[in-house]
Coordinates of C-alpha atoms in Angstrom, one line a residue:
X22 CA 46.3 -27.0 14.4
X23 CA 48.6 -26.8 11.3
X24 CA 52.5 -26.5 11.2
X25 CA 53.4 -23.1 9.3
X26 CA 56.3 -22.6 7.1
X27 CA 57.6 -19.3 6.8
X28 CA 60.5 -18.0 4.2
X29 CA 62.1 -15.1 4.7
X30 CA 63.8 -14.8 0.6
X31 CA 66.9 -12.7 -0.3
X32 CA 68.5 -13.3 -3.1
X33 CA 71.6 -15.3 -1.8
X34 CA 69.8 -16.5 1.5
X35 CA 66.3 -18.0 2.9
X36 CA 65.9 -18.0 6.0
X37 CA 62.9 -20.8 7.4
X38 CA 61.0 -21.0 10.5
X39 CA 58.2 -23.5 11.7
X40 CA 55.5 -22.7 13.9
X41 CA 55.2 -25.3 16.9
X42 CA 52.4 -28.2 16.2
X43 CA 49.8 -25.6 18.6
X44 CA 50.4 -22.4 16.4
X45 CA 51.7 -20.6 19.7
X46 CA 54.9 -19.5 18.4
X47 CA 57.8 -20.0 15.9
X48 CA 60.9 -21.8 15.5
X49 CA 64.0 -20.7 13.7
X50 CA 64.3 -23.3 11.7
X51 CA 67.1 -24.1 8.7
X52 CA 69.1 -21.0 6.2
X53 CA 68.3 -22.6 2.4
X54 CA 71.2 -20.9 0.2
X55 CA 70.2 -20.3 -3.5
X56 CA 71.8 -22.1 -6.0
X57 CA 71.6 -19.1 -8.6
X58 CA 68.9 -21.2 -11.0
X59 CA 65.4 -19.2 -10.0
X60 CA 63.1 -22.3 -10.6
X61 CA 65.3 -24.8 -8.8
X62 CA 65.4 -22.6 -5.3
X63 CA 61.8 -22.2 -5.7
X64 CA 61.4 -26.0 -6.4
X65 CA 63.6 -26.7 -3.1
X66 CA 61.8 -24.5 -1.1
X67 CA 58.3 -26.3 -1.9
X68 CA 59.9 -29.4 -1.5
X69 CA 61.5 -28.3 1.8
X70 CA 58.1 -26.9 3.0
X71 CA 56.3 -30.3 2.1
X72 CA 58.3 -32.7 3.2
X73 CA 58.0 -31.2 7.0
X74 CA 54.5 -31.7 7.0
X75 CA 53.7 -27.8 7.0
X76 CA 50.2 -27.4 5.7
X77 CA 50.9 -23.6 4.6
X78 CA 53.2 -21.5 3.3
X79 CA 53.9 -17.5 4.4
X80 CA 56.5 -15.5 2.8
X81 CA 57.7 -12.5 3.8
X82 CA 57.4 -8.9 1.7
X83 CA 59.9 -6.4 2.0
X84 CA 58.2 -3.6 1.7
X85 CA 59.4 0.4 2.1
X86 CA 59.3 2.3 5.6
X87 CA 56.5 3.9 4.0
X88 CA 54.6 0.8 3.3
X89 CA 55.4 1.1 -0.6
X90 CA 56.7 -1.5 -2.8
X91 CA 60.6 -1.3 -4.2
X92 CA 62.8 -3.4 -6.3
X93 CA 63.1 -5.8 -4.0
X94 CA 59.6 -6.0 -3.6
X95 CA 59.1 -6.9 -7.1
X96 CA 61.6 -9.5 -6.8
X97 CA 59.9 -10.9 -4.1
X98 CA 56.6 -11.0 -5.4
X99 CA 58.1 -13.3 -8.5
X100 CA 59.4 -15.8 -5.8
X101 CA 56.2 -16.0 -4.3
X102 CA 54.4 -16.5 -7.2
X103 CA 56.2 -18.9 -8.6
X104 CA 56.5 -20.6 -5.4
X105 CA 52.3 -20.7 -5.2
X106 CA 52.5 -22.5 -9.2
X107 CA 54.8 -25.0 -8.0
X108 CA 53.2 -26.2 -4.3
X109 CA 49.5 -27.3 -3.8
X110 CA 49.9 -25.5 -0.3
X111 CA 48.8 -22.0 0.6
X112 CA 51.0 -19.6 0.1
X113 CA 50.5 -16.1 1.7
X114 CA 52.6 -12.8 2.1
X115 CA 53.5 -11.0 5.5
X116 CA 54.6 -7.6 5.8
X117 CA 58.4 -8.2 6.9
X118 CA 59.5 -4.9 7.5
X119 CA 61.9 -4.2 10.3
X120 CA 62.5 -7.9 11.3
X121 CA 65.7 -8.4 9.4
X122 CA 67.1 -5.4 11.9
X123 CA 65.5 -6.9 14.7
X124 CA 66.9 -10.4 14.2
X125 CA 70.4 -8.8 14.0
X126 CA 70.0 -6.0 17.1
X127 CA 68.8 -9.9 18.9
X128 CA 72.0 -11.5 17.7
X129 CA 74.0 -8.9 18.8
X130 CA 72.7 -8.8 21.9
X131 CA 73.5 -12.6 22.3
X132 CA 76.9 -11.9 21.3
X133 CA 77.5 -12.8 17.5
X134 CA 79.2 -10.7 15.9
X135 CA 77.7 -9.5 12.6
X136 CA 81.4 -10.4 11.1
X137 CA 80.9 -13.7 11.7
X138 CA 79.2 -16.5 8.9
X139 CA 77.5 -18.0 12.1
X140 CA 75.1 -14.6 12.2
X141 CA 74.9 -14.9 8.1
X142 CA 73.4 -18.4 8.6
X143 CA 71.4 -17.3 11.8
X144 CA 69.7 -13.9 11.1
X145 CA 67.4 -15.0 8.2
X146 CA 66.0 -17.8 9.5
X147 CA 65.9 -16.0 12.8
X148 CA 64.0 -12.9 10.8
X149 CA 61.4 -16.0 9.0
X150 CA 60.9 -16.7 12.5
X151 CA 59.7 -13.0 13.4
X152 CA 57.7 -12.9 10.2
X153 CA 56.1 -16.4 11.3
X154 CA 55.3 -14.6 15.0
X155 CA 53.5 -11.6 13.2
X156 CA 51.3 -14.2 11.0
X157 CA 50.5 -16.2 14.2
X158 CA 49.8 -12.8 16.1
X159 CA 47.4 -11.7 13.6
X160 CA 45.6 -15.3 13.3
X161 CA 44.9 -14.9 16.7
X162 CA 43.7 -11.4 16.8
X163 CA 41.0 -12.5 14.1
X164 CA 39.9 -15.9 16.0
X165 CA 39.4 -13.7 19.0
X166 CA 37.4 -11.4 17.5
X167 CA 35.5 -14.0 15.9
X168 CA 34.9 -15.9 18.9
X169 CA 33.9 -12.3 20.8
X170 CA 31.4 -11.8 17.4
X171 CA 30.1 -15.3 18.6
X172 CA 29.8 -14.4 22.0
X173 CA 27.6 -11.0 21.5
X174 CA 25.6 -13.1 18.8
X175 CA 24.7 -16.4 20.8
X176 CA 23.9 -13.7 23.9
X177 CA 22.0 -11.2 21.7
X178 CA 19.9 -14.1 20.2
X179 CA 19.7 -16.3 23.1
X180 CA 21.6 -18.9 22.2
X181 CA 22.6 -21.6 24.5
X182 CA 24.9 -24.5 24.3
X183 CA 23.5 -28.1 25.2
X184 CA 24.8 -32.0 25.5
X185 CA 23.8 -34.3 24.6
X186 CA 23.7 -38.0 26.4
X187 CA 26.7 -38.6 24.0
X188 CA 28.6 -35.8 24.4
X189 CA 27.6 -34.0 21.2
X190 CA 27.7 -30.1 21.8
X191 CA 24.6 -28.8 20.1
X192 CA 23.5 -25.3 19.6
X193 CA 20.0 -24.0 20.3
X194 CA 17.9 -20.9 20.9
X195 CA 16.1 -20.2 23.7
X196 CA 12.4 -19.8 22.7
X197 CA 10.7 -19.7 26.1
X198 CA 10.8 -21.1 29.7
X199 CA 7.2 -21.4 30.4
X200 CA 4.7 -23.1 33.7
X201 CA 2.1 -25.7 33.1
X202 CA 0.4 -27.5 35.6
X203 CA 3.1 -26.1 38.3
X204 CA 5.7 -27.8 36.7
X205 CA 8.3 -25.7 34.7
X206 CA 9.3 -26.3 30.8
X207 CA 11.6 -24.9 28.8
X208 CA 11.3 -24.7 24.4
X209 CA 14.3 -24.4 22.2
X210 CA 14.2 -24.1 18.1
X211 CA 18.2 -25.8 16.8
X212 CA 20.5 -23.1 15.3
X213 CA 21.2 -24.5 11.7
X214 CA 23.9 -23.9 9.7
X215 CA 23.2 -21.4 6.5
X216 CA 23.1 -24.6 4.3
X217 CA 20.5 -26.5 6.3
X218 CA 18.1 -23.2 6.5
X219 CA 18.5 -22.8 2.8
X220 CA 17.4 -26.9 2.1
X221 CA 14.9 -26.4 5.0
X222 CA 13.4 -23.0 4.4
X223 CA 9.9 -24.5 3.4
X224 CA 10.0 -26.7 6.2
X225 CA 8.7 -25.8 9.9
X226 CA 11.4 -25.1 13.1
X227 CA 11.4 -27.8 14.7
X228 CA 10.9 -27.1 18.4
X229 CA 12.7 -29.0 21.2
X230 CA 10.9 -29.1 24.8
X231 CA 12.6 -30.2 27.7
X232 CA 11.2 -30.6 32.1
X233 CA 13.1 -28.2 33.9
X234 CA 14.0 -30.0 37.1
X235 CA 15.4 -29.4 40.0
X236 CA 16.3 -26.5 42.8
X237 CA 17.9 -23.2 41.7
X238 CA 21.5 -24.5 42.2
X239 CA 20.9 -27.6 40.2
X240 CA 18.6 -27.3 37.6
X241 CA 18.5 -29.8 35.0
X242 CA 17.1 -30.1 32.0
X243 CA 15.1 -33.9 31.1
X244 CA 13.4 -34.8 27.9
X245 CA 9.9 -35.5 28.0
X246 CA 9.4 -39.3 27.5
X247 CA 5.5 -39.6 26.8
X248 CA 4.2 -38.8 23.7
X249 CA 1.0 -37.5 24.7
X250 CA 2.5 -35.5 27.6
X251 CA 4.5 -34.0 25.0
X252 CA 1.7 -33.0 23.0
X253 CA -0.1 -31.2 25.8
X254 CA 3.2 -29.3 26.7
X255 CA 3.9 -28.3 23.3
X256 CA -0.1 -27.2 22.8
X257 CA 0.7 -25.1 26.1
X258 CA 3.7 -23.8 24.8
X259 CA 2.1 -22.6 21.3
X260 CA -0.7 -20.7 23.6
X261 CA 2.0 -19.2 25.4
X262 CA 4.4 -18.6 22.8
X263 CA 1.6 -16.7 20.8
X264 CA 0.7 -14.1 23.6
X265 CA 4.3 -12.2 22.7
X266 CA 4.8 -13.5 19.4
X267 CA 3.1 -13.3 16.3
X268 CA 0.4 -16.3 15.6
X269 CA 1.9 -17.6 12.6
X270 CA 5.5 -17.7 13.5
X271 CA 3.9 -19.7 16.2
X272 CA 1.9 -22.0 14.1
X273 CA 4.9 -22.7 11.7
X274 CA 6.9 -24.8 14.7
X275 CA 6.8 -28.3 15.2
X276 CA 7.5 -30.0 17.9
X277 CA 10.4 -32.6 17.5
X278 CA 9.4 -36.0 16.5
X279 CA 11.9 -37.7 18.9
X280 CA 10.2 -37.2 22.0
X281 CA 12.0 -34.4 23.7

């Protein structure tokens, strides 16, 4: 995972936060006060973001209750964008709406009055914190839904996950499982990446065949070791593989040259 800086810019006050090294949650962090020059806060502020190892950078935008930009908005929005010319990191923007109030309602609650300088120092980099959380929340939403896009892909194209004798986790899909001479095999094609398909495209799928051994509980799968065994599975499985697919899809594979 990467560390996270987020800046929660006013115009006399930035409040930072840091996510934790996992990306679980964030950290109120220090309160940067502006100096009154424009382009040396934003040059602290980059400095301040790289020199604590974050590898990107998420600002918050104040935004209407209405979702529409305002003044401050605008004024924002310069910040940012200077901020993006002056770091190599990525910046991006989070809505920020309501987490100024929330950090102060939170500071309240703890006690500190909002009379005091201590809540002045603590409220913005408490409220970069809450814009950090919303940024981390929303990261996760999408690599769940990824990973459940994954999930209903791999199962809707029967694609299983294999490892290999050095721990590699390879990707394959599930051609057939198939009986010859009362002894039960099992064919898989590799899922390539969108590169490799595109170098590869004139090229036959390479077919992997494994011995499925073993009782129901403990099935395993074992390469096939002799070459000419091999080559009378994988003649078996092109008969087979034909009778519910079409004959020149099936005449296109090859089996792998490895001798699995």
């Amino acid at each position: 995972m990467e560390t996270i800086v987020a800046f929660d810019v006013g115009d006399k006050r930035i409040g930072v936060a840091f996510s934790d090294p996992f990306g679980e949650y964030a950290i109120p962090s220090d309160t940067y006060f502006r100096t009154g020059n424009f382009y040396e806060d934003v040059k602290a502020i980059a400095i301040l973001a790289e020199e604590r190892g974050a590898k990107r950078i998420v600002c918050g935008l104040p935004l209407n209750a209405d979702g529409s930009e305002s003044v401050q908005t605008q004024k924002t929005r310069r910040f940012i964008e200077a901020l993006a010319n002056t770091t190599s990191l990525p910046v991006e923007t989070e809505d920020e709406r309501y987490t100024t109030r929330e950090a102060r309602r939170d500071l309240n609650f703890l006690g500190v009055s909002a009379k005091k300088d201590k809540q002045k120092k603590a409220v913005d980099s408490l409220a970069a914190a809450y814009i950090l959380e919303l940024y981390l929340q929303k990261i996760k939403r999408k690599g769940d839904a990824m990973k459940e896009e994954r999930e209903e892909y791999d199962e809707e194209n029967n694609i299983v996950e294999l490892i290999d004798e050095e721990g590699n986790s390879l990707k394959y899909e599930h051609l057939m499982t198939f009986e010859y001479k009362k002894e039960w095999y099992c064919a898989f094609t590799p899922v390539r990446e969108a590169e490799e398909t595109e170098e590869e495209e004139d090229e036959g799928d390479e077919v992997v065949i494994y011995h499925l051994v073993g009782g129901e509980n403990d099935e395993t799968l074992e390469p096939i070791e002799d070459d000419e065994k091999l080559d009378e599975v994988f003649a078996e499985f092109c008969n087979q593989y034909e009778d519910f697919e079409d004959a020149d899809e099936a005449a296109a594979l090859e089996p792998d040259g490895d001798g699995e």
